[in-house]
Amino acid sequence: MWLNGTSELIELLKKRGAKRVALQFPEGLKRRSATVSAALKDAGFEVILSGDPCYGACDLALDTLTYADVLVHFGHAPVDEQPEVIFEPYPMDFDVAVLENALPFLKGDPVGLVTTVQHVHLIPAMELFLQAKGIPCSVAEGGGRTPNRGQVLGCSFSAAKATGAKQILFVGTGIFHPIGIALATHSRVIALDPLTGSAQEVSGDALMRRRFAVMEKARGAKNVGIIVSTKSGQKRMDLARRLASLSPTAVIVTMREVNPDELLNLGFACYVNTACPRLAYDDQVRFPVPVLSPQEFEILCGVRTWDAYTIDEIE
Ligand code: SF4
């Protein structure tokens, strides 16, 4: 499907005078890498493919620029300024009539509409669909880590908050984004999977219960590792330093990949995650000890109240 866009990419690369081109695909698109590499090689470029795992534009293979003139990152929009990187979207279509399945869940209030990067090109069509059904709809402009109109990330729900809507319609796959939106906005959240057509109202309550249990386990831990990612768009050293100042037993730990074996080897009784927020929320079952969000650690340290509990987002 995307190969229709290859010729435009080739033109762009030629305009930049690139000869050596590094390519990076996220996990879900890696299978396309051989085909795209072949097309660029045929066009006369030397191609270097990053084979490391990649889950977002926060994790750019900037090391490949040692060998290449430019890095092409597929499937994500930029989360920060990167002049040597071309961000190549990978839009995924669906028939917006699938929004019909969400209508029974929507109440009278205006709807805030959000989606993930692969579907942002369909935002105007989705707005028209809802308006044609008589449903007032609000979409936030892009900005910061989410440059596209109506776009949310697992670490940024600004586009949902900015609508100010009491009910949010999230169109996309997976359950993490809508749960995050529910916790970040305190609005009703309806999640519609445009590929399966299934719609449901989503609440953050179950995640909150799990997180409280993790916090109880972490209470009184004899030492704490404050994890700082070395990935390009996840580094939050200032935050880590502020968190480390809250406990005499806290030590800042830099890591590229946060995995259970490494946490076990390091031997801390508990960790605070300032890397991708999803690590703590999604992956706790994999970790040998509690991994807290920054806000949860602040609560345990007594500098944040329970009422001010919020989901972690990267500014
Ligand atoms: S930090 Fe996590 S949620 Fe945010 S863009 Fe990166 S992988 Fe996605």
PDB file of N, CA, C and O in Angstrom, residues 119-160:
ATOM      1  N   HIS A 119      -4.222   7.011  11.486  1.00  0.00           N
ATOM      2  CA  HIS A 119      -5.577   7.317  11.005  1.00  0.00           C
ATOM      3  C   HIS A 119      -5.878   8.820  10.971  1.00  0.00           C
ATOM      4  O   HIS A 119      -7.022   9.199  10.691  1.00  0.00           O
ATOM      5  N   VAL A 120      -4.882   9.685  11.276  1.00  0.00           N
ATOM      6  CA  VAL A 120      -5.205  11.127  11.377  1.00  0.00           C
ATOM      7  C   VAL A 120      -5.687  11.711  10.043  1.00  0.00           C
ATOM      8  O   VAL A 120      -6.437  12.684  10.032  1.00  0.00           O
ATOM      9  N   HIS A 121      -5.286  11.097   8.936  1.00  0.00           N
ATOM     10  CA  HIS A 121      -5.739  11.627   7.641  1.00  0.00           C
ATOM     11  C   HIS A 121      -7.254  11.464   7.477  1.00  0.00           C
ATOM     12  O   HIS A 121      -7.853  12.101   6.612  1.00  0.00           O
ATOM     13  N   LEU A 122      -7.866  10.601   8.303  1.00  0.00           N
ATOM     14  CA  LEU A 122      -9.315  10.381   8.199  1.00  0.00           C
ATOM     15  C   LEU A 122     -10.120  11.254   9.160  1.00  0.00           C
ATOM     16  O   LEU A 122     -11.353  11.158   9.193  1.00  0.00           O
ATOM     17  N   ILE A 123      -9.430  12.097   9.933  1.00  0.00           N
ATOM     18  CA  ILE A 123     -10.149  12.960  10.891  1.00  0.00           C
ATOM     19  C   ILE A 123     -11.216  13.814  10.182  1.00  0.00           C
ATOM     20  O   ILE A 123     -12.374  13.850  10.628  1.00  0.00           O
ATOM     21  N   PRO A 124     -10.907  14.498   9.076  1.00  0.00           N
ATOM     22  CA  PRO A 124     -11.958  15.311   8.439  1.00  0.00           C
ATOM     23  C   PRO A 124     -13.178  14.475   8.015  1.00  0.00           C
ATOM     24  O   PRO A 124     -14.321  14.893   8.206  1.00  0.00           O
ATOM     25  N   ALA A 125     -12.924  13.293   7.481  1.00  0.00           N
ATOM     26  CA  ALA A 125     -14.045  12.431   7.060  1.00  0.00           C
ATOM     27  C   ALA A 125     -14.853  11.973   8.275  1.00  0.00           C
ATOM     28  O   ALA A 125     -16.095  11.877   8.211  1.00  0.00           O
ATOM     29  N   MET A 126     -14.158  11.702   9.396  1.00  0.00           N
ATOM     30  CA  MET A 126     -14.880  11.270  10.602  1.00  0.00           C
ATOM     31  C   MET A 126     -15.714  12.419  11.156  1.00  0.00           C
ATOM     32  O   MET A 126     -16.846  12.220  11.608  1.00  0.00           O
ATOM     33  N   GLU A 127     -15.154  13.638  11.116  1.00  0.00           N
ATOM     34  CA  GLU A 127     -15.926  14.811  11.582  1.00  0.00           C
ATOM     35  C   GLU A 127     -17.197  14.965  10.753  1.00  0.00           C
ATOM     36  O   GLU A 127     -18.278  15.176  11.286  1.00  0.00           O
ATOM     37  N   LEU A 128     -17.038  14.842   9.429  1.00  0.00           N
ATOM     38  CA  LEU A 128     -18.203  14.995   8.547  1.00  0.00           C
ATOM     39  C   LEU A 128     -19.247  13.935   8.852  1.00  0.00           C
ATOM     40  O   LEU A 128     -20.454  14.217   8.880  1.00  0.00           O
ATOM     41  N   PHE A 129     -18.785  12.705   9.102  1.00  0.00           N
ATOM     42  CA  PHE A 129     -19.718  11.612   9.389  1.00  0.00           C
ATOM     43  C   PHE A 129     -20.531  11.938  10.643  1.00  0.00           C
ATOM     44  O   PHE A 129     -21.763  11.807  10.653  1.00  0.00           O
ATOM     45  N   LEU A 130     -19.832  12.372  11.708  1.00  0.00           N
ATOM     46  CA  LEU A 130     -20.526  12.654  12.974  1.00  0.00           C
ATOM     47  C   LEU A 130     -21.476  13.839  12.798  1.00  0.00           C
ATOM     48  O   LEU A 130     -22.613  13.809  13.293  1.00  0.00           O
ATOM     49  N   GLN A 131     -21.003  14.866  12.088  1.00  0.00           N
ATOM     50  CA  GLN A 131     -21.866  16.044  11.883  1.00  0.00           C
ATOM     51  C   GLN A 131     -23.113  15.667  11.098  1.00  0.00           C
ATOM     52  O   GLN A 131     -24.217  16.131  11.397  1.00  0.00           O
ATOM     53  N   ALA A 132     -22.952  14.791  10.111  1.00  0.00           N
ATOM     54  CA  ALA A 132     -24.109  14.352   9.316  1.00  0.00           C
ATOM     55  C   ALA A 132     -25.116  13.596  10.178  1.00  0.00           C
ATOM     56  O   ALA A 132     -26.303  13.540   9.855  1.00  0.00           O
ATOM     57  N   LYS A 133     -24.629  13.027  11.278  1.00  0.00           N
ATOM     58  CA  LYS A 133     -25.529  12.315  12.213  1.00  0.00           C
ATOM     59  C   LYS A 133     -26.076  13.272  13.267  1.00  0.00           C
ATOM     60  O   LYS A 133     -26.703  12.832  14.240  1.00  0.00           O
ATOM     61  N   GLY A 134     -25.745  14.571  13.131  1.00  0.00           N
ATOM     62  CA  GLY A 134     -26.255  15.558  14.092  1.00  0.00           C
ATOM     63  C   GLY A 134     -25.468  15.596  15.384  1.00  0.00           C
ATOM     64  O   GLY A 134     -25.977  16.076  16.405  1.00  0.00           O
ATOM     65  N   ILE A 135     -24.240  15.080  15.375  1.00  0.00           N
ATOM     66  CA  ILE A 135     -23.436  15.043  16.607  1.00  0.00           C
ATOM     67  C   ILE A 135     -22.355  16.114  16.532  1.00  0.00           C
ATOM     68  O   ILE A 135     -21.455  16.038  15.687  1.00  0.00           O
ATOM     69  N   PRO A 136     -22.432  17.147  17.392  1.00  0.00           N
ATOM     70  CA  PRO A 136     -21.392  18.168  17.388  1.00  0.00           C
ATOM     71  C   PRO A 136     -20.054  17.559  17.802  1.00  0.00           C
ATOM     72  O   PRO A 136     -20.000  16.740  18.718  1.00  0.00           O
ATOM     73  N   CYS A 137     -19.020  17.971  17.115  1.00  0.00           N
ATOM     74  CA  CYS A 137     -17.747  17.266  17.267  1.00  0.00           C
ATOM     75  C   CYS A 137     -16.630  18.298  17.353  1.00  0.00           C
ATOM     76  O   CYS A 137     -16.626  19.292  16.630  1.00  0.00           O
ATOM     77  N   SER A 138     -15.688  18.048  18.266  1.00  0.00           N
ATOM     78  CA  SER A 138     -14.583  18.998  18.398  1.00  0.00           C
ATOM     79  C   SER A 138     -13.261  18.255  18.261  1.00  0.00           C
ATOM     80  O   SER A 138     -13.096  17.157  18.805  1.00  0.00           O
ATOM     81  N   VAL A 139     -12.334  18.846  17.507  1.00  0.00           N
ATOM     82  CA  VAL A 139     -11.016  18.234  17.275  1.00  0.00           C
ATOM     83  C   VAL A 139      -9.958  19.282  17.592  1.00  0.00           C
ATOM     84  O   VAL A 139     -10.038  20.418  17.093  1.00  0.00           O
ATOM     85  N   ALA A 140      -8.977  18.904  18.403  1.00  0.00           N
ATOM     86  CA  ALA A 140      -7.930  19.860  18.796  1.00  0.00           C
ATOM     87  C   ALA A 140      -6.860  19.956  17.716  1.00  0.00           C
ATOM     88  O   ALA A 140      -6.573  18.971  17.032  1.00  0.00           O
ATOM     89  N   GLU A 141      -6.278  21.153  17.591  1.00  0.00           N
ATOM     90  CA  GLU A 141      -5.154  21.331  16.662  1.00  0.00           C
ATOM     91  C   GLU A 141      -3.950  20.540  17.162  1.00  0.00           C
ATOM     92  O   GLU A 141      -3.838  20.244  18.347  1.00  0.00           O
ATOM     93  N   GLY A 142      -3.033  20.224  16.239  1.00  0.00           N
ATOM     94  CA  GLY A 142      -1.826  19.511  16.640  1.00  0.00           C
ATOM     95  C   GLY A 142      -0.833  20.440  17.310  1.00  0.00           C
ATOM     96  O   GLY A 142      -0.914  21.661  17.181  1.00  0.00           O
ATOM     97  N   GLY A 143       0.107  19.829  18.022  1.00  0.00           N
ATOM     98  CA  GLY A 143       1.155  20.618  18.671  1.00  0.00           C
ATOM     99  C   GLY A 143       2.000  19.740  19.552  1.00  0.00           C
ATOM    100  O   GLY A 143       1.575  18.651  19.950  1.00  0.00           O
ATOM    101  N   GLY A 144       3.214  20.178  19.850  1.00  0.00           N
ATOM    102  CA  GLY A 144       4.097  19.436  20.751  1.00  0.00           C
ATOM    103  C   GLY A 144       4.420  18.061  20.218  1.00  0.00           C
ATOM    104  O   GLY A 144       4.791  17.898  19.059  1.00  0.00           O
ATOM    105  N   ARG A 145       4.240  17.038  21.045  1.00  0.00           N
ATOM    106  CA  ARG A 145       4.577  15.666  20.631  1.00  0.00           C
ATOM    107  C   ARG A 145       3.572  15.084  19.658  1.00  0.00           C
ATOM    108  O   ARG A 145       3.795  14.034  19.079  1.00  0.00           O
ATOM    109  N   THR A 146       2.435  15.740  19.511  1.00  0.00           N
ATOM    110  CA  THR A 146       1.391  15.224  18.602  1.00  0.00           C
ATOM    111  C   THR A 146       1.075  16.310  17.569  1.00  0.00           C
ATOM    112  O   THR A 146       0.120  17.067  17.732  1.00  0.00           O
ATOM    113  N   PRO A 147       1.888  16.410  16.511  1.00  0.00           N
ATOM    114  CA  PRO A 147       1.760  17.532  15.573  1.00  0.00           C
ATOM    115  C   PRO A 147       0.518  17.494  14.688  1.00  0.00           C
ATOM    116  O   PRO A 147       0.191  18.495  14.050  1.00  0.00           O
ATOM    117  N   ASN A 148      -0.166  16.370  14.623  1.00  0.00           N
ATOM    118  CA  ASN A 148      -1.342  16.265  13.754  1.00  0.00           C
ATOM    119  C   ASN A 148      -2.626  16.592  14.513  1.00  0.00           C
ATOM    120  O   ASN A 148      -2.756  16.289  15.705  1.00  0.00           O
ATOM    121  N   ARG A 149      -3.555  17.154  13.801  1.00  0.00           N
ATOM    122  CA  ARG A 149      -4.859  17.481  14.370  1.00  0.00           C
ATOM    123  C   ARG A 149      -5.538  16.206  14.890  1.00  0.00           C
ATOM    124  O   ARG A 149      -5.658  15.231  14.156  1.00  0.00           O
ATOM    125  N   GLY A 150      -5.949  16.236  16.151  1.00  0.00           N
ATOM    126  CA  GLY A 150      -6.691  15.101  16.718  1.00  0.00           C
ATOM    127  C   GLY A 150      -5.838  13.912  17.101  1.00  0.00           C
ATOM    128  O   GLY A 150      -6.371  12.869  17.475  1.00  0.00           O
ATOM    129  N   GLN A 151      -4.520  14.054  17.058  1.00  0.00           N
ATOM    130  CA  GLN A 151      -3.643  12.895  17.307  1.00  0.00           C
ATOM    131  C   GLN A 151      -3.336  12.728  18.801  1.00  0.00           C
ATOM    132  O   GLN A 151      -3.016  13.692  19.485  1.00  0.00           O
ATOM    133  N   VAL A 152      -3.420  11.502  19.284  1.00  0.00           N
ATOM    134  CA  VAL A 152      -2.928  11.190  20.632  1.00  0.00           C
ATOM    135  C   VAL A 152      -1.824  10.151  20.540  1.00  0.00           C
ATOM    136  O   VAL A 152      -1.732   9.390  19.574  1.00  0.00           O
ATOM    137  N   LEU A 153      -0.994  10.148  21.580  1.00  0.00           N
ATOM    138  CA  LEU A 153       0.059   9.133  21.746  1.00  0.00           C
ATOM    139  C   LEU A 153      -0.152   8.485  23.104  1.00  0.00           C
ATOM    140  O   LEU A 153      -0.830   9.057  23.966  1.00  0.00           O
ATOM    141  N   GLY A 154       0.506   7.368  23.330  1.00  0.00           N
ATOM    142  CA  GLY A 154       0.421   6.735  24.651  1.00  0.00           C
ATOM    143  C   GLY A 154       1.093   7.553  25.735  1.00  0.00           C
ATOM    144  O   GLY A 154       0.941   7.263  26.918  1.00  0.00           O
ATOM    145  N   CYS A 155       1.836   8.590  25.345  1.00  0.00           N
ATOM    146  CA  CYS A 155       2.491   9.466  26.330  1.00  0.00           C
ATOM    147  C   CYS A 155       2.004  10.900  26.194  1.00  0.00           C
ATOM    148  O   CYS A 155       2.614  11.802  26.775  1.00  0.00           O
ATOM    149  N   SER A 156       0.967  11.138  25.442  1.00  0.00           N
ATOM    150  CA  SER A 156       0.447  12.510  25.304  1.00  0.00           C
ATOM    151  C   SER A 156      -1.023  12.492  24.889  1.00  0.00           C
ATOM    152  O   SER A 156      -1.359  12.076  23.776  1.00  0.00           O
ATOM    153  N   PHE A 157      -1.862  12.954  25.813  1.00  0.00           N
ATOM    154  CA  PHE A 157      -3.302  12.984  25.565  1.00  0.00           C
ATOM    155  C   PHE A 157      -3.797  14.428  25.432  1.00  0.00           C
ATOM    156  O   PHE A 157      -4.979  14.717  25.619  1.00  0.00           O
ATOM    157  N   SER A 158      -2.876  15.339  25.090  1.00  0.00           N
ATOM    158  CA  SER A 158      -3.220  16.772  25.000  1.00  0.00           C
ATOM    159  C   SER A 158      -4.384  17.011  24.052  1.00  0.00           C
ATOM    160  O   SER A 158      -5.244  17.853  24.323  1.00  0.00           O
ATOM    161  N   ALA A 159      -4.406  16.287  22.924  1.00  0.00           N
ATOM    162  CA  ALA A 159      -5.447  16.529  21.919  1.00  0.00           C
ATOM    163  C   ALA A 159      -6.824  16.153  22.457  1.00  0.00           C
ATOM    164  O   ALA A 159      -7.838  16.694  22.005  1.00  0.00           O
ATOM    165  N   ALA A 160      -6.873  15.231  23.415  1.00  0.00           N
ATOM    166  CA  ALA A 160      -8.161  14.885  24.038  1.00  0.00           C
ATOM    167  C   ALA A 160      -8.534  15.944  25.069  1.00  0.00           C
ATOM    168  O   ALA A 160      -9.667  16.425  25.102  1.00  0.00           O
TER     169      ALA A 160
END
